[in-house]
PDB file of C-alpha atoms in Angstrom:
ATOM      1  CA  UNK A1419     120.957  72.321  68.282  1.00  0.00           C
ATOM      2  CA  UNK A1420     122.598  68.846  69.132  1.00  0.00           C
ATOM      3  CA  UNK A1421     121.152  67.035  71.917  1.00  0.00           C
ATOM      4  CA  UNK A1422     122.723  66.694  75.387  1.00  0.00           C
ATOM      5  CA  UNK A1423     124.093  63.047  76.288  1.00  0.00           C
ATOM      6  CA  UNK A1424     121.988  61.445  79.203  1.00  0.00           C
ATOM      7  CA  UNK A1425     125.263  62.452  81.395  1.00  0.00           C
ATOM      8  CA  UNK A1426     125.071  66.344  80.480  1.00  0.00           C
ATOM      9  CA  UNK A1427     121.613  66.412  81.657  1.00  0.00           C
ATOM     10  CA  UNK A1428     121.663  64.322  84.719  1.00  0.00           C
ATOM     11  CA  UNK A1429     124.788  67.185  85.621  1.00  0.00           C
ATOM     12  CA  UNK A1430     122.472  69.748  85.186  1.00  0.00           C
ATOM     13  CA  UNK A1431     119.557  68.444  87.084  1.00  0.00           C
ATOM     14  CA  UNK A1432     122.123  67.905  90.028  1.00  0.00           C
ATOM     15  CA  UNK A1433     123.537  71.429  89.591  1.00  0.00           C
ATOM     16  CA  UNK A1434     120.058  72.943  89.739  1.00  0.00           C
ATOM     17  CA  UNK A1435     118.596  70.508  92.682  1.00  0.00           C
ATOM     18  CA  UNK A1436     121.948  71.796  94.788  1.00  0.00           C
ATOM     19  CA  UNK A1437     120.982  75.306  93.841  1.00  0.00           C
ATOM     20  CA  UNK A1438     117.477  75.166  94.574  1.00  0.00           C
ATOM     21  CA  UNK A1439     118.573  73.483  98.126  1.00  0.00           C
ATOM     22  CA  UNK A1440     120.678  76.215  98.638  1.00  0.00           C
ATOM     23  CA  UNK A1441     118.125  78.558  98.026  1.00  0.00           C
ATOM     24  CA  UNK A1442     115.081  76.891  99.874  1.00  0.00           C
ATOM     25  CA  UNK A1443     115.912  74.632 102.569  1.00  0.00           C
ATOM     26  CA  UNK A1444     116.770  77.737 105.095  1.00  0.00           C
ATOM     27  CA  UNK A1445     113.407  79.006 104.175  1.00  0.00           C
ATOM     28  CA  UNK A1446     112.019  75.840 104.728  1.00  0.00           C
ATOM     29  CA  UNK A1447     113.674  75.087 107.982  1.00  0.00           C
ATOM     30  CA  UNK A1448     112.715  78.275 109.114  1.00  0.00           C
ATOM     31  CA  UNK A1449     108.977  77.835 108.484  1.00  0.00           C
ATOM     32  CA  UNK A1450     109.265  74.482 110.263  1.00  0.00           C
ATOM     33  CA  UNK A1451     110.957  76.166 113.256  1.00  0.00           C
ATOM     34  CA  UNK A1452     108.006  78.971 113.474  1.00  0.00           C
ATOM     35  CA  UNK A1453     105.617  75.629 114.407  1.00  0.00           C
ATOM     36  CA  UNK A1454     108.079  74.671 116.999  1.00  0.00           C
ATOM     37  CA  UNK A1455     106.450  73.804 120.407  1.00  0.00           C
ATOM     38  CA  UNK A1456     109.612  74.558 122.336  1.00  0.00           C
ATOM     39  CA  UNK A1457     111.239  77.819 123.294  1.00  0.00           C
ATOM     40  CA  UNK A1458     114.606  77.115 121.260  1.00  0.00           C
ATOM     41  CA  UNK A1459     114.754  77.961 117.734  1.00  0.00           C
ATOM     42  CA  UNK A1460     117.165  75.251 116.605  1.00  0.00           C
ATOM     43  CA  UNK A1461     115.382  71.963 118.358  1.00  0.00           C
ATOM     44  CA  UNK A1462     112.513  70.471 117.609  1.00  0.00           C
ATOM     45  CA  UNK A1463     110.376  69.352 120.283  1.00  0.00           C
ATOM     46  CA  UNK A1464     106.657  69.183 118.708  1.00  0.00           C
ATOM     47  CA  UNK A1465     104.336  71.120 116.648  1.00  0.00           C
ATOM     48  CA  UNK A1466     102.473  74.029 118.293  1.00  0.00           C
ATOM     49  CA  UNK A1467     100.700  77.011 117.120  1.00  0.00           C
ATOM     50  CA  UNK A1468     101.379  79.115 120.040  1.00  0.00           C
ATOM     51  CA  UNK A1469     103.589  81.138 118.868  1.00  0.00           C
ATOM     52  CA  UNK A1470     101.361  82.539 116.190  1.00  0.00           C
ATOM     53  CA  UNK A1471      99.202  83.419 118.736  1.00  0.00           C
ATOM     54  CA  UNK A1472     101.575  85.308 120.956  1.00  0.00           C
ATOM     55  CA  UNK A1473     102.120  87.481 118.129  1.00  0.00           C
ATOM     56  CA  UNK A1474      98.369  88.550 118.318  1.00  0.00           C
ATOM     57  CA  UNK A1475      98.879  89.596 121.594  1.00  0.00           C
ATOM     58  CA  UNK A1476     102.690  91.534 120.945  1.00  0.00           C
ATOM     59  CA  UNK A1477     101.108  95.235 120.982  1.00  0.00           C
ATOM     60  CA  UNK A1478     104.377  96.099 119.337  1.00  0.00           C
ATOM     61  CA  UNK A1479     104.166  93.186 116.270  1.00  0.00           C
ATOM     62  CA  UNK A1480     101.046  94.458 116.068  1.00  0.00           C
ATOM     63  CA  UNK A1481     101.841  98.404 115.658  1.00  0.00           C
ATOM     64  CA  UNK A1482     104.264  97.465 113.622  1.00  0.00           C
ATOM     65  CA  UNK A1483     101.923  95.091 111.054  1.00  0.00           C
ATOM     66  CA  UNK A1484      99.732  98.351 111.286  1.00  0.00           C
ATOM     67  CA  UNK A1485     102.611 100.767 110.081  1.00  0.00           C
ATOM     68  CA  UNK A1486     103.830  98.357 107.383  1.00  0.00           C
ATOM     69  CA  UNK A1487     100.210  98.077 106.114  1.00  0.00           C
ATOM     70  CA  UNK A1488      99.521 101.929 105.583  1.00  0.00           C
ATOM     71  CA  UNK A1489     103.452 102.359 103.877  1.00  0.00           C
ATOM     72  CA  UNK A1490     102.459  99.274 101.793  1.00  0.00           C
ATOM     73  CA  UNK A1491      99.015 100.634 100.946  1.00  0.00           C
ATOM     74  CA  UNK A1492      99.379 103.955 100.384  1.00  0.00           C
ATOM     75  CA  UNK A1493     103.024 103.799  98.891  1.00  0.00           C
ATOM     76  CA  UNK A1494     101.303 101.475  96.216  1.00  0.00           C
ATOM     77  CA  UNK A1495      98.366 103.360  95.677  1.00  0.00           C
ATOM     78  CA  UNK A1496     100.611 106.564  95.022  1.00  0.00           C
ATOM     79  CA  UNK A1497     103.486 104.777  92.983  1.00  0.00           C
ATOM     80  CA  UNK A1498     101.003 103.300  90.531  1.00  0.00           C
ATOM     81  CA  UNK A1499      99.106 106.254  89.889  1.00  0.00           C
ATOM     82  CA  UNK A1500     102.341 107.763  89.086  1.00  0.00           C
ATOM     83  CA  UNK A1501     104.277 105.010  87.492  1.00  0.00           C
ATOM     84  CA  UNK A1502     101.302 104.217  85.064  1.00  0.00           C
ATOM     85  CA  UNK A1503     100.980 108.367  84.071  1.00  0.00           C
ATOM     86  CA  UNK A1504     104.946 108.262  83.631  1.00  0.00           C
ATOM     87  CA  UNK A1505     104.689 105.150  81.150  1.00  0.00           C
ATOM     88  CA  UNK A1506     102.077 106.293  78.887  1.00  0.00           C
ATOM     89  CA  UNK A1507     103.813 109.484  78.710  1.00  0.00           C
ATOM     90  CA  UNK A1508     107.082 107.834  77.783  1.00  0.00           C
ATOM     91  CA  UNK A1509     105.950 105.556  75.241  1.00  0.00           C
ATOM     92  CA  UNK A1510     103.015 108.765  73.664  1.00  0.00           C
ATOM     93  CA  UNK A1511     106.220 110.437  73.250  1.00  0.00           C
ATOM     94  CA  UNK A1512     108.188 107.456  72.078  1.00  0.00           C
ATOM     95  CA  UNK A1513     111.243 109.427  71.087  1.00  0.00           C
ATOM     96  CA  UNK A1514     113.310 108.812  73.890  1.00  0.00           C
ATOM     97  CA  UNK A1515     117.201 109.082  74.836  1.00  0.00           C
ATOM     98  CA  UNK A1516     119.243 106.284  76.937  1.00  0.00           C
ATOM     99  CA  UNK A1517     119.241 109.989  79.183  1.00  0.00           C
ATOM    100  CA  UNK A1518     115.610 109.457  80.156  1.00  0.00           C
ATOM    101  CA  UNK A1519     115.687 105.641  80.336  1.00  0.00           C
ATOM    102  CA  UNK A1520     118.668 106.103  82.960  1.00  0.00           C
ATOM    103  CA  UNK A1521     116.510 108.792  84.907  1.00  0.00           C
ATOM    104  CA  UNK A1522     113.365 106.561  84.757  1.00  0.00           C
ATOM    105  CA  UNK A1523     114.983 103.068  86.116  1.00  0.00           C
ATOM    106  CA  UNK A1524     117.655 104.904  88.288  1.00  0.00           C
ATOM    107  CA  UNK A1525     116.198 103.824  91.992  1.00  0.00           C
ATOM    108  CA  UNK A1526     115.657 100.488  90.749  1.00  0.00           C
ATOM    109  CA  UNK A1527     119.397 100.142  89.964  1.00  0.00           C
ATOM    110  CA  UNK A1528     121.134 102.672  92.768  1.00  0.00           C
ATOM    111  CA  UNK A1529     122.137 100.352  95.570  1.00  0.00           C
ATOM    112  CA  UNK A1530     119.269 100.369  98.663  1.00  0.00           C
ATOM    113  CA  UNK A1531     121.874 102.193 101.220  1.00  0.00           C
ATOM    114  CA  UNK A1532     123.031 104.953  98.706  1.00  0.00           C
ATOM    115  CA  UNK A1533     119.490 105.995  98.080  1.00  0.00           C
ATOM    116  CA  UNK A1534     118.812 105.549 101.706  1.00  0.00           C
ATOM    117  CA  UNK A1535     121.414 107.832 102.381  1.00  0.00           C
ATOM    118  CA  UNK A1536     120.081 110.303  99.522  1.00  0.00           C
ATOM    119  CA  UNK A1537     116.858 110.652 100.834  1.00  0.00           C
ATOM    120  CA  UNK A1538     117.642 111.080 104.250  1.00  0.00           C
ATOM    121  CA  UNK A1539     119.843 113.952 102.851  1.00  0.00           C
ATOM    122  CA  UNK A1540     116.804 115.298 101.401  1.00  0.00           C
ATOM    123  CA  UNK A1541     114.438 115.048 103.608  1.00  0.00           C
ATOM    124  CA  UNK A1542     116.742 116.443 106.233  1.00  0.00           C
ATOM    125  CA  UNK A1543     117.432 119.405 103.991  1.00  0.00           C
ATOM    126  CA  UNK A1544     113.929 120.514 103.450  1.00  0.00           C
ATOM    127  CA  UNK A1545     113.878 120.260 107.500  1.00  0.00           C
ATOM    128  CA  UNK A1546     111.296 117.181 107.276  1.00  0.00           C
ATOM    129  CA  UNK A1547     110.060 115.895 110.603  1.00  0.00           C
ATOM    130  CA  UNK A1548     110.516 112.076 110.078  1.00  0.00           C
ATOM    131  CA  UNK A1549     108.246 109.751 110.432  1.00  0.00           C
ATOM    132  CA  UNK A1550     105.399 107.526 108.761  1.00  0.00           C
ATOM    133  CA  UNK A1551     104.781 109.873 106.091  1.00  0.00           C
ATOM    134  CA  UNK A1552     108.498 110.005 105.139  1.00  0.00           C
ATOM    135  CA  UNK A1553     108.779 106.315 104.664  1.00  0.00           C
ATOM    136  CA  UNK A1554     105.813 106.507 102.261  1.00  0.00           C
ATOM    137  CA  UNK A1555     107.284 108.897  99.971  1.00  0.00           C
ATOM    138  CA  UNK A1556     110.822 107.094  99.913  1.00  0.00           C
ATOM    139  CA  UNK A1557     108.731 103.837  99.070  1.00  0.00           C
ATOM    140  CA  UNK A1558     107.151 105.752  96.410  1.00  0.00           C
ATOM    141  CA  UNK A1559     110.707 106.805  94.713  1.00  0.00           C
ATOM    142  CA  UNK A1560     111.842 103.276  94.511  1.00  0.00           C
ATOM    143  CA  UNK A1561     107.935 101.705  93.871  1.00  0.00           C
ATOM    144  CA  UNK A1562     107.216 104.175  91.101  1.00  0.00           C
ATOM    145  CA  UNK A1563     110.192 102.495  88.614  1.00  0.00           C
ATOM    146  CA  UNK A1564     108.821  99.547  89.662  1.00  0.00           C
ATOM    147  CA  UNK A1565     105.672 100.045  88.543  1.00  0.00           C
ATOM    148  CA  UNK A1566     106.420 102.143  85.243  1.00  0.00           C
ATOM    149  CA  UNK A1567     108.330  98.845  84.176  1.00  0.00           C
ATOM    150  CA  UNK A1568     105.802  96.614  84.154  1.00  0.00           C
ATOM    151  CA  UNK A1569     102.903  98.925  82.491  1.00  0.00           C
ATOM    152  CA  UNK A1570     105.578  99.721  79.728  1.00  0.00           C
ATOM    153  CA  UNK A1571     106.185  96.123  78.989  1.00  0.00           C
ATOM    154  CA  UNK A1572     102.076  96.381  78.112  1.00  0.00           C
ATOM    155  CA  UNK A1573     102.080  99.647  76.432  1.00  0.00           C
ATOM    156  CA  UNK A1574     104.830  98.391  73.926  1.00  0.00           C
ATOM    157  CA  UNK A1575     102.115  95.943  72.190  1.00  0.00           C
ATOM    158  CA  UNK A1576      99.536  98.807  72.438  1.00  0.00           C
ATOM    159  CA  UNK A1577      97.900  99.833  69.125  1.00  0.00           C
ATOM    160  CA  UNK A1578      97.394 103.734  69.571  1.00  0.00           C
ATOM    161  CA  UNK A1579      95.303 103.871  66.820  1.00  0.00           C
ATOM    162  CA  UNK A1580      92.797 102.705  68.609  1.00  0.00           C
ATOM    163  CA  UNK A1581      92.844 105.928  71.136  1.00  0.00           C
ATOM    164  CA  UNK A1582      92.870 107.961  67.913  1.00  0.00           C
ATOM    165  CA  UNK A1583      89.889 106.404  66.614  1.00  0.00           C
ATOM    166  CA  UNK A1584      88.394 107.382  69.742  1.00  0.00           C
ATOM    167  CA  UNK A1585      89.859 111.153  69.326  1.00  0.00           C
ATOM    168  CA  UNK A1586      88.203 110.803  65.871  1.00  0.00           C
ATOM    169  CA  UNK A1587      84.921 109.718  67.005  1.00  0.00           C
ATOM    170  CA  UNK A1588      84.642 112.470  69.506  1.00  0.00           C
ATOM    171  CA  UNK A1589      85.784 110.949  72.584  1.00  0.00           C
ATOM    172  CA  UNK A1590      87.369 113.414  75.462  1.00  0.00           C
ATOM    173  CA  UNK A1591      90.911 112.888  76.337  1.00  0.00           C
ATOM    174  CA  UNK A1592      89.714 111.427  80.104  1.00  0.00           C
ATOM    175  CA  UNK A1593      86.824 109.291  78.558  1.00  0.00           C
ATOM    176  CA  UNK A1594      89.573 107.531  75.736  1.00  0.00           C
ATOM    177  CA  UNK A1595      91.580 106.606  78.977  1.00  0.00           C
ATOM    178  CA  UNK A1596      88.911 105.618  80.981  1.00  0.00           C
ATOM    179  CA  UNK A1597      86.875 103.615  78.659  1.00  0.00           C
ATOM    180  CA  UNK A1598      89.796 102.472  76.111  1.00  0.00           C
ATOM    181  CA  UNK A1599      93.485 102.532  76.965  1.00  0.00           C
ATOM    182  CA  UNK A1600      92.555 101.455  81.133  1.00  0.00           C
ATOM    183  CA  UNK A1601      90.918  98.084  80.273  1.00  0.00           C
ATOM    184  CA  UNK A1602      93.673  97.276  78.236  1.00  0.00           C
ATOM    185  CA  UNK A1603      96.360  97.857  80.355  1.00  0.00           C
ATOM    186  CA  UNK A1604      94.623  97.098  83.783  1.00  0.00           C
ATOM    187  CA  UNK A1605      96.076  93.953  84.024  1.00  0.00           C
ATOM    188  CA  UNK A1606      99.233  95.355  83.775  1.00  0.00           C
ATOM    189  CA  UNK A1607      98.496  98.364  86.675  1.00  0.00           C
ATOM    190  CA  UNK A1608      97.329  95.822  88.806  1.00  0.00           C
ATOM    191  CA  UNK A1609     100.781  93.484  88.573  1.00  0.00           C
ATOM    192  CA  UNK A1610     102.525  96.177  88.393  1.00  0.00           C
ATOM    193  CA  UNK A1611     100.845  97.154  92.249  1.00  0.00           C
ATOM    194  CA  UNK A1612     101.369  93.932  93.491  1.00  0.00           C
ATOM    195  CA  UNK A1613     105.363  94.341  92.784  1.00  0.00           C
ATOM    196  CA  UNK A1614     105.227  97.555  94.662  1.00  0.00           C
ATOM    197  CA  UNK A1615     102.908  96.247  97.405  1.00  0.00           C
ATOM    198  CA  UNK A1616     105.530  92.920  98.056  1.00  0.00           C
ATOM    199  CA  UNK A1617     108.353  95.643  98.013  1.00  0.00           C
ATOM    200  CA  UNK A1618     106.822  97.819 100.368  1.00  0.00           C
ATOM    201  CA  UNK A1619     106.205  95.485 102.799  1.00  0.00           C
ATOM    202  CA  UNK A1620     109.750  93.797 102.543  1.00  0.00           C
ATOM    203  CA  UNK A1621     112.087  97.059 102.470  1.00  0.00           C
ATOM    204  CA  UNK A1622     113.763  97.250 105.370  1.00  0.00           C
ATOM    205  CA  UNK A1623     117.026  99.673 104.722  1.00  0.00           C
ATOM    206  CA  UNK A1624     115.557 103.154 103.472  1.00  0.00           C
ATOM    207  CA  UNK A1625     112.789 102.548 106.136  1.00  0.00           C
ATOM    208  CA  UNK A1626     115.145 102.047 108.509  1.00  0.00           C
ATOM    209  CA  UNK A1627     117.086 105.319 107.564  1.00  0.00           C
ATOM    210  CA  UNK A1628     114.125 107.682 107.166  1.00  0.00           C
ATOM    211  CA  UNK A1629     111.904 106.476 109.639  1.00  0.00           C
ATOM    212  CA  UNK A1630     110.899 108.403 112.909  1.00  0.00           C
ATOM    213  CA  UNK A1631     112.011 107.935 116.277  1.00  0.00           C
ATOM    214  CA  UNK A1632     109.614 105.486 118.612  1.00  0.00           C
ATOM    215  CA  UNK A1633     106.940 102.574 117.769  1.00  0.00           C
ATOM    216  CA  UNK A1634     104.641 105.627 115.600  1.00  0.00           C
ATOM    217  CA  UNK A1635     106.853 104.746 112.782  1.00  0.00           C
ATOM    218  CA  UNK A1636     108.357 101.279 113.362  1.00  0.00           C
ATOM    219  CA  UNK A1637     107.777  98.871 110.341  1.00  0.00           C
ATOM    220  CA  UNK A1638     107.785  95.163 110.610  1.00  0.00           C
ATOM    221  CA  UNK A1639     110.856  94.138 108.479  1.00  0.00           C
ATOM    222  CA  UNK A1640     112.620  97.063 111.616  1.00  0.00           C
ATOM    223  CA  UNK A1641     110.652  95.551 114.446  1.00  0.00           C
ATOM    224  CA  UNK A1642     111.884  92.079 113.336  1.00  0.00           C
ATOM    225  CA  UNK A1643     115.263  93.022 112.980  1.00  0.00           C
ATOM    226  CA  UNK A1644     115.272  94.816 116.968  1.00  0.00           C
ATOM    227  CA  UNK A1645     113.867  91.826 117.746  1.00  0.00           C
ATOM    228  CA  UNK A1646     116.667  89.309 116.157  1.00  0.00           C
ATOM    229  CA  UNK A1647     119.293  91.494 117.669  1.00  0.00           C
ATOM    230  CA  UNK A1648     118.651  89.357 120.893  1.00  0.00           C
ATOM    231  CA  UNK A1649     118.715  86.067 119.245  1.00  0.00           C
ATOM    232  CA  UNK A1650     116.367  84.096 116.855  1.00  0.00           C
ATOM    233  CA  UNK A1651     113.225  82.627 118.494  1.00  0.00           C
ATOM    234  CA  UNK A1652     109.990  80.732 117.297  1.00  0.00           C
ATOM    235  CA  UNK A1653     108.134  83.603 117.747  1.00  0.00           C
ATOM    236  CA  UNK A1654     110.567  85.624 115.315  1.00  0.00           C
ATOM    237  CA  UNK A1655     110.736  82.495 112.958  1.00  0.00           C
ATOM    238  CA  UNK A1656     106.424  82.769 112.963  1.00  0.00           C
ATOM    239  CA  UNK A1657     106.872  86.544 111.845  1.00  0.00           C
ATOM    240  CA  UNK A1658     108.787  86.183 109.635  1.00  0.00           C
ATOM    241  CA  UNK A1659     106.976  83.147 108.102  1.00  0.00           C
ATOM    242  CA  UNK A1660     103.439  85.137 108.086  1.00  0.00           C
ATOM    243  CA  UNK A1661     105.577  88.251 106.010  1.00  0.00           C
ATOM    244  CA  UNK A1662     107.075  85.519 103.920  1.00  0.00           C
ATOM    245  CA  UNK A1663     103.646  84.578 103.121  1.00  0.00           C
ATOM    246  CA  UNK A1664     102.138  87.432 101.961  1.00  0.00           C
ATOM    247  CA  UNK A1665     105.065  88.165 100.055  1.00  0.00           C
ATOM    248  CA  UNK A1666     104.563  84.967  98.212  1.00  0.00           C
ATOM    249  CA  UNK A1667     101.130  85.574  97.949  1.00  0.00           C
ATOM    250  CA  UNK A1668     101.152  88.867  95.968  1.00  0.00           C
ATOM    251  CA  UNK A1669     104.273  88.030  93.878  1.00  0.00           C
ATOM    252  CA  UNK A1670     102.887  85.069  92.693  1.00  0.00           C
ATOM    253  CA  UNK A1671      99.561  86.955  91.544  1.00  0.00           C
ATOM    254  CA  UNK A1672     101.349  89.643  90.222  1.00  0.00           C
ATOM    255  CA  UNK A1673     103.445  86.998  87.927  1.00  0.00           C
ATOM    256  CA  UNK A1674     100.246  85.212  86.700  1.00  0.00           C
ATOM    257  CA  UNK A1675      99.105  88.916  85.500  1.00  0.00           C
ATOM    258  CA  UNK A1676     102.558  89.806  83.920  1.00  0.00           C
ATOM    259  CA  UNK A1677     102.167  86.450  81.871  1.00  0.00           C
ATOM    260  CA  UNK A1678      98.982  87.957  80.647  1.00  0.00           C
ATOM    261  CA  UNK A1679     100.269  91.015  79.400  1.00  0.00           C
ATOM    262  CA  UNK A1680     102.789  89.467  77.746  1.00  0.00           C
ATOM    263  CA  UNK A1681     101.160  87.100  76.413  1.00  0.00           C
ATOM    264  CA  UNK A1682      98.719  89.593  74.894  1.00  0.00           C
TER     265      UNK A1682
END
């Protein structure tokens, strides 16, 4: 491969510095802003934490940090246990059609409002109530592809042999799993519940559209968005910066872990 003149390159750093400015400096401003000490979201007037702690004392931020957090949790706990069973039956079978592939990846593909729409269909069809619980299992749809992906991307490099050496050596079905494929692909569960976790807590769309009336079922990405509806303040800019953050937080971890796994 011939090597780029000093003038290629320097065009390329520039053309990735303007889109990585593109990309971050809102973000950036926006965390500044959330440390703003005055009321208006676009001056700067001194650097205050008080707007962090008027969101400990928002009963609604609050409910709605609460809602997210169950959805998140149990959504994540549910769509792994399912997403890992789905991928070591795929690749056990191994003899699989672009059919099943489609099915499989399908909510990670079908645009946010169409399977918004979908589910509500559903849900309202079988006469559902909605409501906390119905925002779980649409996170769970969308989480479980998710989640199948990145425990595949393990399983690929996985020497079965291994579990039938087990089989051989008298080992039950549950103990093969529990003592020899689980330790191997752990690190790829675990990732793979991060992802789900950080998309739980960030959806806004289908839990907008198959979420209950009233603050019982209000998430944060919805109570942020009632809230912007009457203009952007600090207090919205801190918000958003502390869901930013834990975003961050777990997508970072679960990108260390995928490195492992592939790496194995």
């Amino acid at each position: 491969m011939a090597e780029r003149s000093p003038a290629t390159r320097r065009t390329l750093w520039l053309m990735l510095s303007l889109v990585f400015a593109f990309l971050y400096i809102p973000i950036a401003v926006l965390v500044a802003l959330s440390f703003n000490q005055g009321g208006l979201p676009t001056v700067w007037s001194g650097f205050s934490l008080k707007w962090y702690a008027s969101l400990a004392g928002n009963s609604a931020i609050l409910s709605a940090a609460l809602n997210t957090l169950i959805v998140a949790l149990v959504s994540t706990a549910i769509a792994t246990l399912l997403g890992t069973l789905l991928a070591i039956g795929v690749e056990i079978r191994r003899q699989y059609g672009s059919g099943l592939e489609a099915l499989i990846f399908a909510p990670m593909i079908i645009p946010d409002i169409v399977l918004a729409i979908a589910l509500l269909s559903f849900f309202s069809l079988l006469d559902f109530t909605l409501g906390l619980h119905t925002i779980i299992l649409a996170h769970v749809v969308f989480n479980l592809a998710f989640v199948c992906s990145v425990v595949r991307a393990r399983l690929k490099s996985f020497d079965w042999s291994i579990v039938e050496a087990s089989a051989d050596l008298g080992a039950s079905a549950i103990t093969t799993f529990r003592r020899v494929t689980l330790p191997v692909i752990l690190p790829a569960v675990v990732a793979g519940a991060l992802l789900a976790f950080t998309l739980s807590v960030d959806e806004f769309i289908i839990a907008f559209f198959t979420s209950g009336a009233g603050r019982a079922s209000t998430t944060l990405p919805m109570q942020i968005y009632s809230m912007i509806r009457f203009g952007i303040t600090p207090e919205i800019n801190a918000l958003a910066t502390i869901v930013m953050a834990v975003s961050i937080t777990a997508l970072t971890l679960s990108q260390r872990l995928n490195r492992g796994v592939i790496g194995q």
